[in-house]
PDB file of C-alpha atoms in Angstrom:
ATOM      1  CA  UNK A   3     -40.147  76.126 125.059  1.00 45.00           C
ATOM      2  CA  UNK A   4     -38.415  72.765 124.879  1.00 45.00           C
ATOM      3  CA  UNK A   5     -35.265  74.110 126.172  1.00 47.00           C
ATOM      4  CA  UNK A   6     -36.962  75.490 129.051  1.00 47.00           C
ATOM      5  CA  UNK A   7     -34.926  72.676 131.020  1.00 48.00           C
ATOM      6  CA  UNK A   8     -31.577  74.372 130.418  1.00 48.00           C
ATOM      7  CA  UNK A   9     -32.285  77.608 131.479  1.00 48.00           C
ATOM      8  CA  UNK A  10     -31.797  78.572 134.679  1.00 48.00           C
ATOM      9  CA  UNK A  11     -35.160  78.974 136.808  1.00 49.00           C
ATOM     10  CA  UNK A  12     -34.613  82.637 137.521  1.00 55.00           C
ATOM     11  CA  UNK A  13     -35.760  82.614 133.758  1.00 58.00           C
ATOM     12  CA  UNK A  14     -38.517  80.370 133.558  1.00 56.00           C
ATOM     13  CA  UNK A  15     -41.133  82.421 131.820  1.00 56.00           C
ATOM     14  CA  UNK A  16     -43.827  79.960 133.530  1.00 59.00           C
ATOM     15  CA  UNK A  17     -42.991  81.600 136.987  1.00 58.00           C
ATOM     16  CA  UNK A  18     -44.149  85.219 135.899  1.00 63.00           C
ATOM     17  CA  UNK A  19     -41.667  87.703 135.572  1.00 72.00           C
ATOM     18  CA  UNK A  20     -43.119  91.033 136.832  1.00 87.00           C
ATOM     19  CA  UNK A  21     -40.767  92.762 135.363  1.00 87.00           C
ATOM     20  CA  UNK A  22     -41.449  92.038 131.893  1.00 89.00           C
ATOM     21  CA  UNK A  23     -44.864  93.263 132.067  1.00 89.00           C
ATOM     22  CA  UNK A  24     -44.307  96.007 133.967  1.00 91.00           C
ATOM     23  CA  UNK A  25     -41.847  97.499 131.094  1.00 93.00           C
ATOM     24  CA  UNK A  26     -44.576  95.998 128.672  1.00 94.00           C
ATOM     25  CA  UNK A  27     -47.158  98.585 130.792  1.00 94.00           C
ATOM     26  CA  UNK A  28     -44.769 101.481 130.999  1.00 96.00           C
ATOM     27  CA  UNK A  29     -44.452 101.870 127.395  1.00 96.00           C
ATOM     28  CA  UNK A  30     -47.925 101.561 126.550  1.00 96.00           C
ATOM     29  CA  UNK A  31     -48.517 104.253 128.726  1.00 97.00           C
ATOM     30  CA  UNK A  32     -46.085 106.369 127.407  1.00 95.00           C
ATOM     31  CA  UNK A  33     -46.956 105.863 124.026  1.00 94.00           C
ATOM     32  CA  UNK A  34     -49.534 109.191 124.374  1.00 94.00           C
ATOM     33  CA  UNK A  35     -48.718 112.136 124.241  1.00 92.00           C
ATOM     34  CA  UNK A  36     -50.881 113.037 126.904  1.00 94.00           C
ATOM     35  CA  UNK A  37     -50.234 110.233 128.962  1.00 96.00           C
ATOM     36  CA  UNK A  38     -46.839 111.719 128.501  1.00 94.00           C
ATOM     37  CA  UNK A  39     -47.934 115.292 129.761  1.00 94.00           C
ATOM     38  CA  UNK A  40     -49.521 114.335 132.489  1.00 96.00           C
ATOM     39  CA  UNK A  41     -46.562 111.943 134.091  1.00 96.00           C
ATOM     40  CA  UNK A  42     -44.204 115.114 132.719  1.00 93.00           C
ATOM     41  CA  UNK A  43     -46.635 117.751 135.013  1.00 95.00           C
ATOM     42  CA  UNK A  44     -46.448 115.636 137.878  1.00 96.00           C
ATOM     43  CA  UNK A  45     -42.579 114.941 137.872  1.00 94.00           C
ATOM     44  CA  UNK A  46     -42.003 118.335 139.540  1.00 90.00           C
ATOM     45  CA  UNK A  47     -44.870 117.977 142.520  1.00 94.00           C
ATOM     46  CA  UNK A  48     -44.513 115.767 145.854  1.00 93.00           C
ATOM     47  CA  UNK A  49     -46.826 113.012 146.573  1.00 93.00           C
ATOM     48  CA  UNK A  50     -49.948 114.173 147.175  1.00 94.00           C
ATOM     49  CA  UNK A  51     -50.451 117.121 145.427  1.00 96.00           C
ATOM     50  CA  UNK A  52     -53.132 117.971 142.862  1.00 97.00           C
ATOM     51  CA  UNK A  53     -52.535 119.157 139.778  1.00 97.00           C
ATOM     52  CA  UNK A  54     -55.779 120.851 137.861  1.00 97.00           C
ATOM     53  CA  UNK A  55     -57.289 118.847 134.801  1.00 96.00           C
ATOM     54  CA  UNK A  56     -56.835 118.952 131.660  1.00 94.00           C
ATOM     55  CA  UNK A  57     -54.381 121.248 132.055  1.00 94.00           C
ATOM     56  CA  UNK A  58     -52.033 118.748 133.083  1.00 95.00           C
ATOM     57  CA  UNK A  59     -52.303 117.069 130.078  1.00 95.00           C
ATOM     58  CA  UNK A  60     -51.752 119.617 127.345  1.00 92.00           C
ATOM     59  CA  UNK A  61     -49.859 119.691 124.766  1.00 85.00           C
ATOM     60  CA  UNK A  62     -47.481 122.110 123.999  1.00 81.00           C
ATOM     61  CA  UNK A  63     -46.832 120.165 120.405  1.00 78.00           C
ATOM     62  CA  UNK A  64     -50.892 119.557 120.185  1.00 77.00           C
ATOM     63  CA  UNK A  65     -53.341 122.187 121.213  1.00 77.00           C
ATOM     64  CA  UNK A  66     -56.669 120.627 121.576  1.00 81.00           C
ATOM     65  CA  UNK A  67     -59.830 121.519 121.861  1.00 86.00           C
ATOM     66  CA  UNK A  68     -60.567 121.243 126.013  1.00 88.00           C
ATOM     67  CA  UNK A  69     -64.159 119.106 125.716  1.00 90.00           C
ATOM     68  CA  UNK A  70     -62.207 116.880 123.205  1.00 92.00           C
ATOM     69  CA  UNK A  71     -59.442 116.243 125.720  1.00 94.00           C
ATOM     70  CA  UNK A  72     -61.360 116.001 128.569  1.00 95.00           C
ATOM     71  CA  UNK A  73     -63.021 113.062 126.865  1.00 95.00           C
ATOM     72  CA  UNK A  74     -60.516 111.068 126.002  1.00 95.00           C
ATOM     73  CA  UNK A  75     -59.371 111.888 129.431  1.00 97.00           C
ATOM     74  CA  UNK A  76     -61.584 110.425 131.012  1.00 97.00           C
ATOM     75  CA  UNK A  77     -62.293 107.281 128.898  1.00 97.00           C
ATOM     76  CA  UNK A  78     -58.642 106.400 127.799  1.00 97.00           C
ATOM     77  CA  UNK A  79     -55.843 107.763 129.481  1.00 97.00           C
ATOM     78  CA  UNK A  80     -56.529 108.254 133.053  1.00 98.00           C
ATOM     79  CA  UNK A  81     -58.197 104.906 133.549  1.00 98.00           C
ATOM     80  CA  UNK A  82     -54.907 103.150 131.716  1.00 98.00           C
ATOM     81  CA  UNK A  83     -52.745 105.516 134.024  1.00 98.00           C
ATOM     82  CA  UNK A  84     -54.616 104.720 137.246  1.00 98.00           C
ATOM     83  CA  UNK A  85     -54.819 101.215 136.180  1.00 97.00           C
ATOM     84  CA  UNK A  86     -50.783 101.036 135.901  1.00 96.00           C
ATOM     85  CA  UNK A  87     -51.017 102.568 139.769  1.00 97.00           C
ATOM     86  CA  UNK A  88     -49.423 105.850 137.939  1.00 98.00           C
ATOM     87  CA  UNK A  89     -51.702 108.532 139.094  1.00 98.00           C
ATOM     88  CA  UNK A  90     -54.873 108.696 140.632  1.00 98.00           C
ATOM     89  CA  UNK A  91     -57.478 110.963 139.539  1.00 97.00           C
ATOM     90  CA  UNK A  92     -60.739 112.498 140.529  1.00 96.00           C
ATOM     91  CA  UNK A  93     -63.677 113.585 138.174  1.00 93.00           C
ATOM     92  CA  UNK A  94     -65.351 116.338 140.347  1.00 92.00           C
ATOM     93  CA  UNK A  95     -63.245 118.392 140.812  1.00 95.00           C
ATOM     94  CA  UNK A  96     -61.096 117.458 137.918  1.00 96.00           C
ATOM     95  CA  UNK A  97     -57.803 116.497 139.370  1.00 97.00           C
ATOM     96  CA  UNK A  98     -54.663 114.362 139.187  1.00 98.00           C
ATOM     97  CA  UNK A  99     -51.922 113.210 141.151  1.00 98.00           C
ATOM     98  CA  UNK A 100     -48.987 110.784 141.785  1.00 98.00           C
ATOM     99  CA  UNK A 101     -50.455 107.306 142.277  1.00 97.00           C
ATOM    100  CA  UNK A 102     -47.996 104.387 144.234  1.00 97.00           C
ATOM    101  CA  UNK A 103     -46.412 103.180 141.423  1.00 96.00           C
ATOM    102  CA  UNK A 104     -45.672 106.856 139.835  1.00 97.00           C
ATOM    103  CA  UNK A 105     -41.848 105.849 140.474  1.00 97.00           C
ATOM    104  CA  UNK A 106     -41.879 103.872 137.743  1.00 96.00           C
ATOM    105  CA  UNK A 107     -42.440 106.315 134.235  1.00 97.00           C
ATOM    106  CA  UNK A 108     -40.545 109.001 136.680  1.00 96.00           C
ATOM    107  CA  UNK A 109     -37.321 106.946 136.594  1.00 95.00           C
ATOM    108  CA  UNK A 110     -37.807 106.710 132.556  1.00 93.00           C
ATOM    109  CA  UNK A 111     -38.676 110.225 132.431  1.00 91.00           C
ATOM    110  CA  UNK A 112     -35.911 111.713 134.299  1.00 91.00           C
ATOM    111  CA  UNK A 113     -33.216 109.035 132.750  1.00 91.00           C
ATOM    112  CA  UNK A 114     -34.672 110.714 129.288  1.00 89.00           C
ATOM    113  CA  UNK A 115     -34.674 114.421 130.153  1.00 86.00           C
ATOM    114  CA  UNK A 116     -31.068 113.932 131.681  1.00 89.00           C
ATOM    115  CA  UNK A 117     -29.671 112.416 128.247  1.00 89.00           C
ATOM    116  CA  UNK A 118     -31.019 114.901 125.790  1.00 86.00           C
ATOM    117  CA  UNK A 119     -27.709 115.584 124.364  1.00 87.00           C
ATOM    118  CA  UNK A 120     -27.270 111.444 123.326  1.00 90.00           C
ATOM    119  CA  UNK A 121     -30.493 111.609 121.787  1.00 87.00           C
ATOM    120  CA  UNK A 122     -30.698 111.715 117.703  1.00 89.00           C
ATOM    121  CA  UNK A 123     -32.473 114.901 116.520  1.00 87.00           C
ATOM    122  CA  UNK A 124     -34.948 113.132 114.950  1.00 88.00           C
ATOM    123  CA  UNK A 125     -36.674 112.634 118.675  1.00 86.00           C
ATOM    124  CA  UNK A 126     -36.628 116.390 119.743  1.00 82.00           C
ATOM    125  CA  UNK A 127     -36.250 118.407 116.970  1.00 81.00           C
ATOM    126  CA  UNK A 128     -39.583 120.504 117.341  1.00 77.00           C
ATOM    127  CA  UNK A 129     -40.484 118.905 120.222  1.00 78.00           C
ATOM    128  CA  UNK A 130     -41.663 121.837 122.685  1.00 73.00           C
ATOM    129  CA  UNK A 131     -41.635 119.758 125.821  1.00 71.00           C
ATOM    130  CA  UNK A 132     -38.316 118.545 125.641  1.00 70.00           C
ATOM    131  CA  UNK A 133     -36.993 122.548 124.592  1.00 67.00           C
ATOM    132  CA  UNK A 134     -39.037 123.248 127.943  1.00 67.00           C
ATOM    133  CA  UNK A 135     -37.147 121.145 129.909  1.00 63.00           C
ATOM    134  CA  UNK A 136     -34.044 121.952 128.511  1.00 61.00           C
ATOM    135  CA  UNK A 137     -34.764 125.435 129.437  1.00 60.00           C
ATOM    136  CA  UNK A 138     -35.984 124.683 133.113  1.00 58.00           C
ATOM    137  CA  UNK A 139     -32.672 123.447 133.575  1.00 52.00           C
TER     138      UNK A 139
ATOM    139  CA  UNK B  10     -60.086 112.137 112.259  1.00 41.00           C
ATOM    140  CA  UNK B  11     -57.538 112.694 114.603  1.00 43.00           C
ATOM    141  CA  UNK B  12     -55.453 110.653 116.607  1.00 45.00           C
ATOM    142  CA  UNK B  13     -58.256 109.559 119.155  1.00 46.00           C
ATOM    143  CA  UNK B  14     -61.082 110.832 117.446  1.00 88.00           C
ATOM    144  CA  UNK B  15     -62.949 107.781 117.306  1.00 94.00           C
ATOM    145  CA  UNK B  16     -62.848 107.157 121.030  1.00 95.00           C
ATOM    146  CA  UNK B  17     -64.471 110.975 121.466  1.00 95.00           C
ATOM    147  CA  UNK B  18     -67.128 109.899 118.623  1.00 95.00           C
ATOM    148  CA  UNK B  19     -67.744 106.394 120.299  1.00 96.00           C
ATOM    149  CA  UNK B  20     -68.459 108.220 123.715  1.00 96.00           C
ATOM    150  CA  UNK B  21     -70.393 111.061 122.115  1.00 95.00           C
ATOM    151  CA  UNK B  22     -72.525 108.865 119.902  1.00 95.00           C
ATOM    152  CA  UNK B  23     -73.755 106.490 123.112  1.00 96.00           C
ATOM    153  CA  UNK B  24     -73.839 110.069 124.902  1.00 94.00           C
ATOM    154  CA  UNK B  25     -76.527 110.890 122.998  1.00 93.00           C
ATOM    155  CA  UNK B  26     -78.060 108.196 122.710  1.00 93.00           C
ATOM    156  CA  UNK B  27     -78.905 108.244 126.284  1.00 92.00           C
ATOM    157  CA  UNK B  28     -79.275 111.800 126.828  1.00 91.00           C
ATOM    158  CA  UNK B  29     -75.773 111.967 128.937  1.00 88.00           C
ATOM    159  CA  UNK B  30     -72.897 114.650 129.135  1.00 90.00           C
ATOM    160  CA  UNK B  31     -70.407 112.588 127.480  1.00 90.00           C
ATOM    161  CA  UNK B  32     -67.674 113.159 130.188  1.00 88.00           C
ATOM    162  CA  UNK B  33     -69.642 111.852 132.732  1.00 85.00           C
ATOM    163  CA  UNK B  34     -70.381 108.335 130.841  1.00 88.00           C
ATOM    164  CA  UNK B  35     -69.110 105.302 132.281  1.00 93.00           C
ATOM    165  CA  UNK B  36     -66.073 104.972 130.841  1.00 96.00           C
ATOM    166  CA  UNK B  37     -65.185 103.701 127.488  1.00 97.00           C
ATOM    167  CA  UNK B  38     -62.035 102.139 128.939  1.00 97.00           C
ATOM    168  CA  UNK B  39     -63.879  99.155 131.240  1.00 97.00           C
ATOM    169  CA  UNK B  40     -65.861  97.594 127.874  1.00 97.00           C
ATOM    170  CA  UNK B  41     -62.323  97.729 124.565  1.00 97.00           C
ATOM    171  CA  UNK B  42     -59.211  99.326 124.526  1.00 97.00           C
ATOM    172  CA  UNK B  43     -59.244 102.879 123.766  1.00 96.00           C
ATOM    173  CA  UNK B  44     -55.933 102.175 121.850  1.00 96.00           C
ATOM    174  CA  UNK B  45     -56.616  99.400 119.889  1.00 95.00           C
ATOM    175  CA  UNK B  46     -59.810 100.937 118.717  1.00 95.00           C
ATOM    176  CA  UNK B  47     -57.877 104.191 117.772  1.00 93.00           C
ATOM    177  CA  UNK B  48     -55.110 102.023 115.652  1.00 93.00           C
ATOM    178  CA  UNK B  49     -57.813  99.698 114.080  1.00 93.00           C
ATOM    179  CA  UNK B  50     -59.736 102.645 112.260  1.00 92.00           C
ATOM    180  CA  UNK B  51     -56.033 104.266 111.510  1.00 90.00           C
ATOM    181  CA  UNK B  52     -55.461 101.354 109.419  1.00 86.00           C
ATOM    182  CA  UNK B  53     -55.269 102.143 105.273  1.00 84.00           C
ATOM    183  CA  UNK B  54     -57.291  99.547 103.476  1.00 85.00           C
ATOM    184  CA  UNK B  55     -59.685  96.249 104.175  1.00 90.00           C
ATOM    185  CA  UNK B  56     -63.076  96.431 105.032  1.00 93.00           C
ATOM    186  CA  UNK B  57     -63.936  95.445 108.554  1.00 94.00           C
ATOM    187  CA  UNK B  58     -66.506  95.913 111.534  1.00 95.00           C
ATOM    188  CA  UNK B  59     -66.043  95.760 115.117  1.00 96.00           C
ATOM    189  CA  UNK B  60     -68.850  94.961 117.401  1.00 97.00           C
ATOM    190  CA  UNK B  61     -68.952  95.377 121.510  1.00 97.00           C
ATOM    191  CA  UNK B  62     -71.166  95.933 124.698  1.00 97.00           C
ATOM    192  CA  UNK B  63     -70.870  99.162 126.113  1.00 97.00           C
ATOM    193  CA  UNK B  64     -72.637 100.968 129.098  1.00 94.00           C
ATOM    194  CA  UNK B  65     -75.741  98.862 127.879  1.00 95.00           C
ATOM    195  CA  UNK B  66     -75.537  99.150 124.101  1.00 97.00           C
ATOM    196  CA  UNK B  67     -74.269  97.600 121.365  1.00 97.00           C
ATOM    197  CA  UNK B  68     -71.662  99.822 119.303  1.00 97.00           C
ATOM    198  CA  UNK B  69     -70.363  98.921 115.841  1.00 97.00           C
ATOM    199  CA  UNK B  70     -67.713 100.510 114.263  1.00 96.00           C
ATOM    200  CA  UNK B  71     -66.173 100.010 111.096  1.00 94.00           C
ATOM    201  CA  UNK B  72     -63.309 100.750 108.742  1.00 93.00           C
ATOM    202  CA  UNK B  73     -65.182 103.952 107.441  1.00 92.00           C
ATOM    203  CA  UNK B  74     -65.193 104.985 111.294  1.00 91.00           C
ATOM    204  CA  UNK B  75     -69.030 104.635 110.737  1.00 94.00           C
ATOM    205  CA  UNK B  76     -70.680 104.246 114.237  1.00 96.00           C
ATOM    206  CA  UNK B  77     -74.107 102.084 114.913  1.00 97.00           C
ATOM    207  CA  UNK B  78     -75.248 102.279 118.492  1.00 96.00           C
ATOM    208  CA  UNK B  79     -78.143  99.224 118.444  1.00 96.00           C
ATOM    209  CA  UNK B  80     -78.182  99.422 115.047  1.00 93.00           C
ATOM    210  CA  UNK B  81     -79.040 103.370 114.310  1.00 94.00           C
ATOM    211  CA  UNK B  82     -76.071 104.419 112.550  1.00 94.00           C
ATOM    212  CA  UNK B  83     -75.130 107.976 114.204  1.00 92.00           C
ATOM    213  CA  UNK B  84     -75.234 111.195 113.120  1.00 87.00           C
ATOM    214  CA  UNK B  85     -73.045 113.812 115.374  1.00 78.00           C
ATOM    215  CA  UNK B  86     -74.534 117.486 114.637  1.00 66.00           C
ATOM    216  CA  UNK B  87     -72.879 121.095 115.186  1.00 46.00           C
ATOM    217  CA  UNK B  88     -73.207 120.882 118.363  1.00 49.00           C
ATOM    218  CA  UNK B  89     -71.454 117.540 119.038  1.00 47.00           C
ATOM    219  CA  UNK B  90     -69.066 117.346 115.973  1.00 46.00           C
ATOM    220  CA  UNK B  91     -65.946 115.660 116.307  1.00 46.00           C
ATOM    221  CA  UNK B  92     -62.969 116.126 114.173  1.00 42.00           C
TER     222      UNK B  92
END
């Protein structure tokens, strides 16, 4: 940090940069997969509109049993989501939608889907949502 | 145990404890990091124990994924098994 002084004061760490955690946030919630289902599901409704839970969430890769996902649901991944201002969700009935900050895994999402072709095999080979999406298109 | 497993057990063993459906539990989330629990008891080798407050009790975990909730280690039967 002692060379703080010759860097510019756009990059001062010491003045916060936003951005930086919000990429820090963005991954960590993507690092699910069904944190990754659920911002998938939603990527094809508007604002607004509630998608049924879990259903939202499964896996095409992972089948799981539904109590099992419905608890880390609701303990784990839709707090974290909600938290990031990704979705917002409701318990009763069991619901989920786009939050105000659901722009930011969409942009990552779609950027992904759109280069499947420059991605190494090793990332979709097997990978059911990806050959979904593929498909869709 | 699978990927998250020990977040499910966690839940289910305080759960039952107080008598609660497990979904409807405050949730695990507010008191450690789901995550961070989940990659601590994925860790091969050491021995280790994790202690924390949660919805009113104290949980202990360790590397074995053995669960104490105020100090009664727990036992999940058929009907609340988790993989």
């Amino acid at each position: 940090m002692g060379d703080a002084d010759t860097l510019s004061m756009s990059l001062n760490p010491s003045e916060g940069p936003d951005w930086a955690a919000r990429w820090d946030r963005l991954y960590e919630a993507l690092s699910a997969e069904p944190r990754r289902m659920i911002i998938a599901s939603l990527l094809d409704e508007p604002q607004g509109r509630r998608l049924p839970l879990p259903e939202a969430a499964e896996s095409p890769n992972k089948p799981q049993d539904d109590e099992t996902l419905r608890i880390e649901l609701c303990h784990n991944h839709l707090p974290l989501l909600a938290e990031a201002g990704y979705v917002r969700w409701e318990q009763d009935p069991f619901v989920v939608q786009r939050g105000p900050r659901f722009e930011e895994p969409e942009s990552i999402m779609e950027v992904l889907t759109d280069s499947l072709d420059a991605l190494p095999p090793s990332l979709i080979n097997n990978c059911k949502i990806f050959r979904e999406q593929v498909n869709d298109d | 145990m699978t990927e998250t497993g020990i977040v499910v057990a966690v839940v289910e063993a305080v759960a039952a404890a107080d008598g609660h459906d497990p979904v409807e539990a405050e949730p695990l989330y507010e008191y450690v990091n789901p995550d961070a629990l989940t990659a601590l008891c994925k860790q091969d080798g050491g021995e280790w124990s994790l202690t924390f407050q949660y919805a009113g009790h104290q949980v202990t975990v360790d590397h074995r994924s053995q669960i104490r909730v105020d100090g009664v280690t727990y036992t999940p039967d058929a009907s609340n098994r988790f993989d």
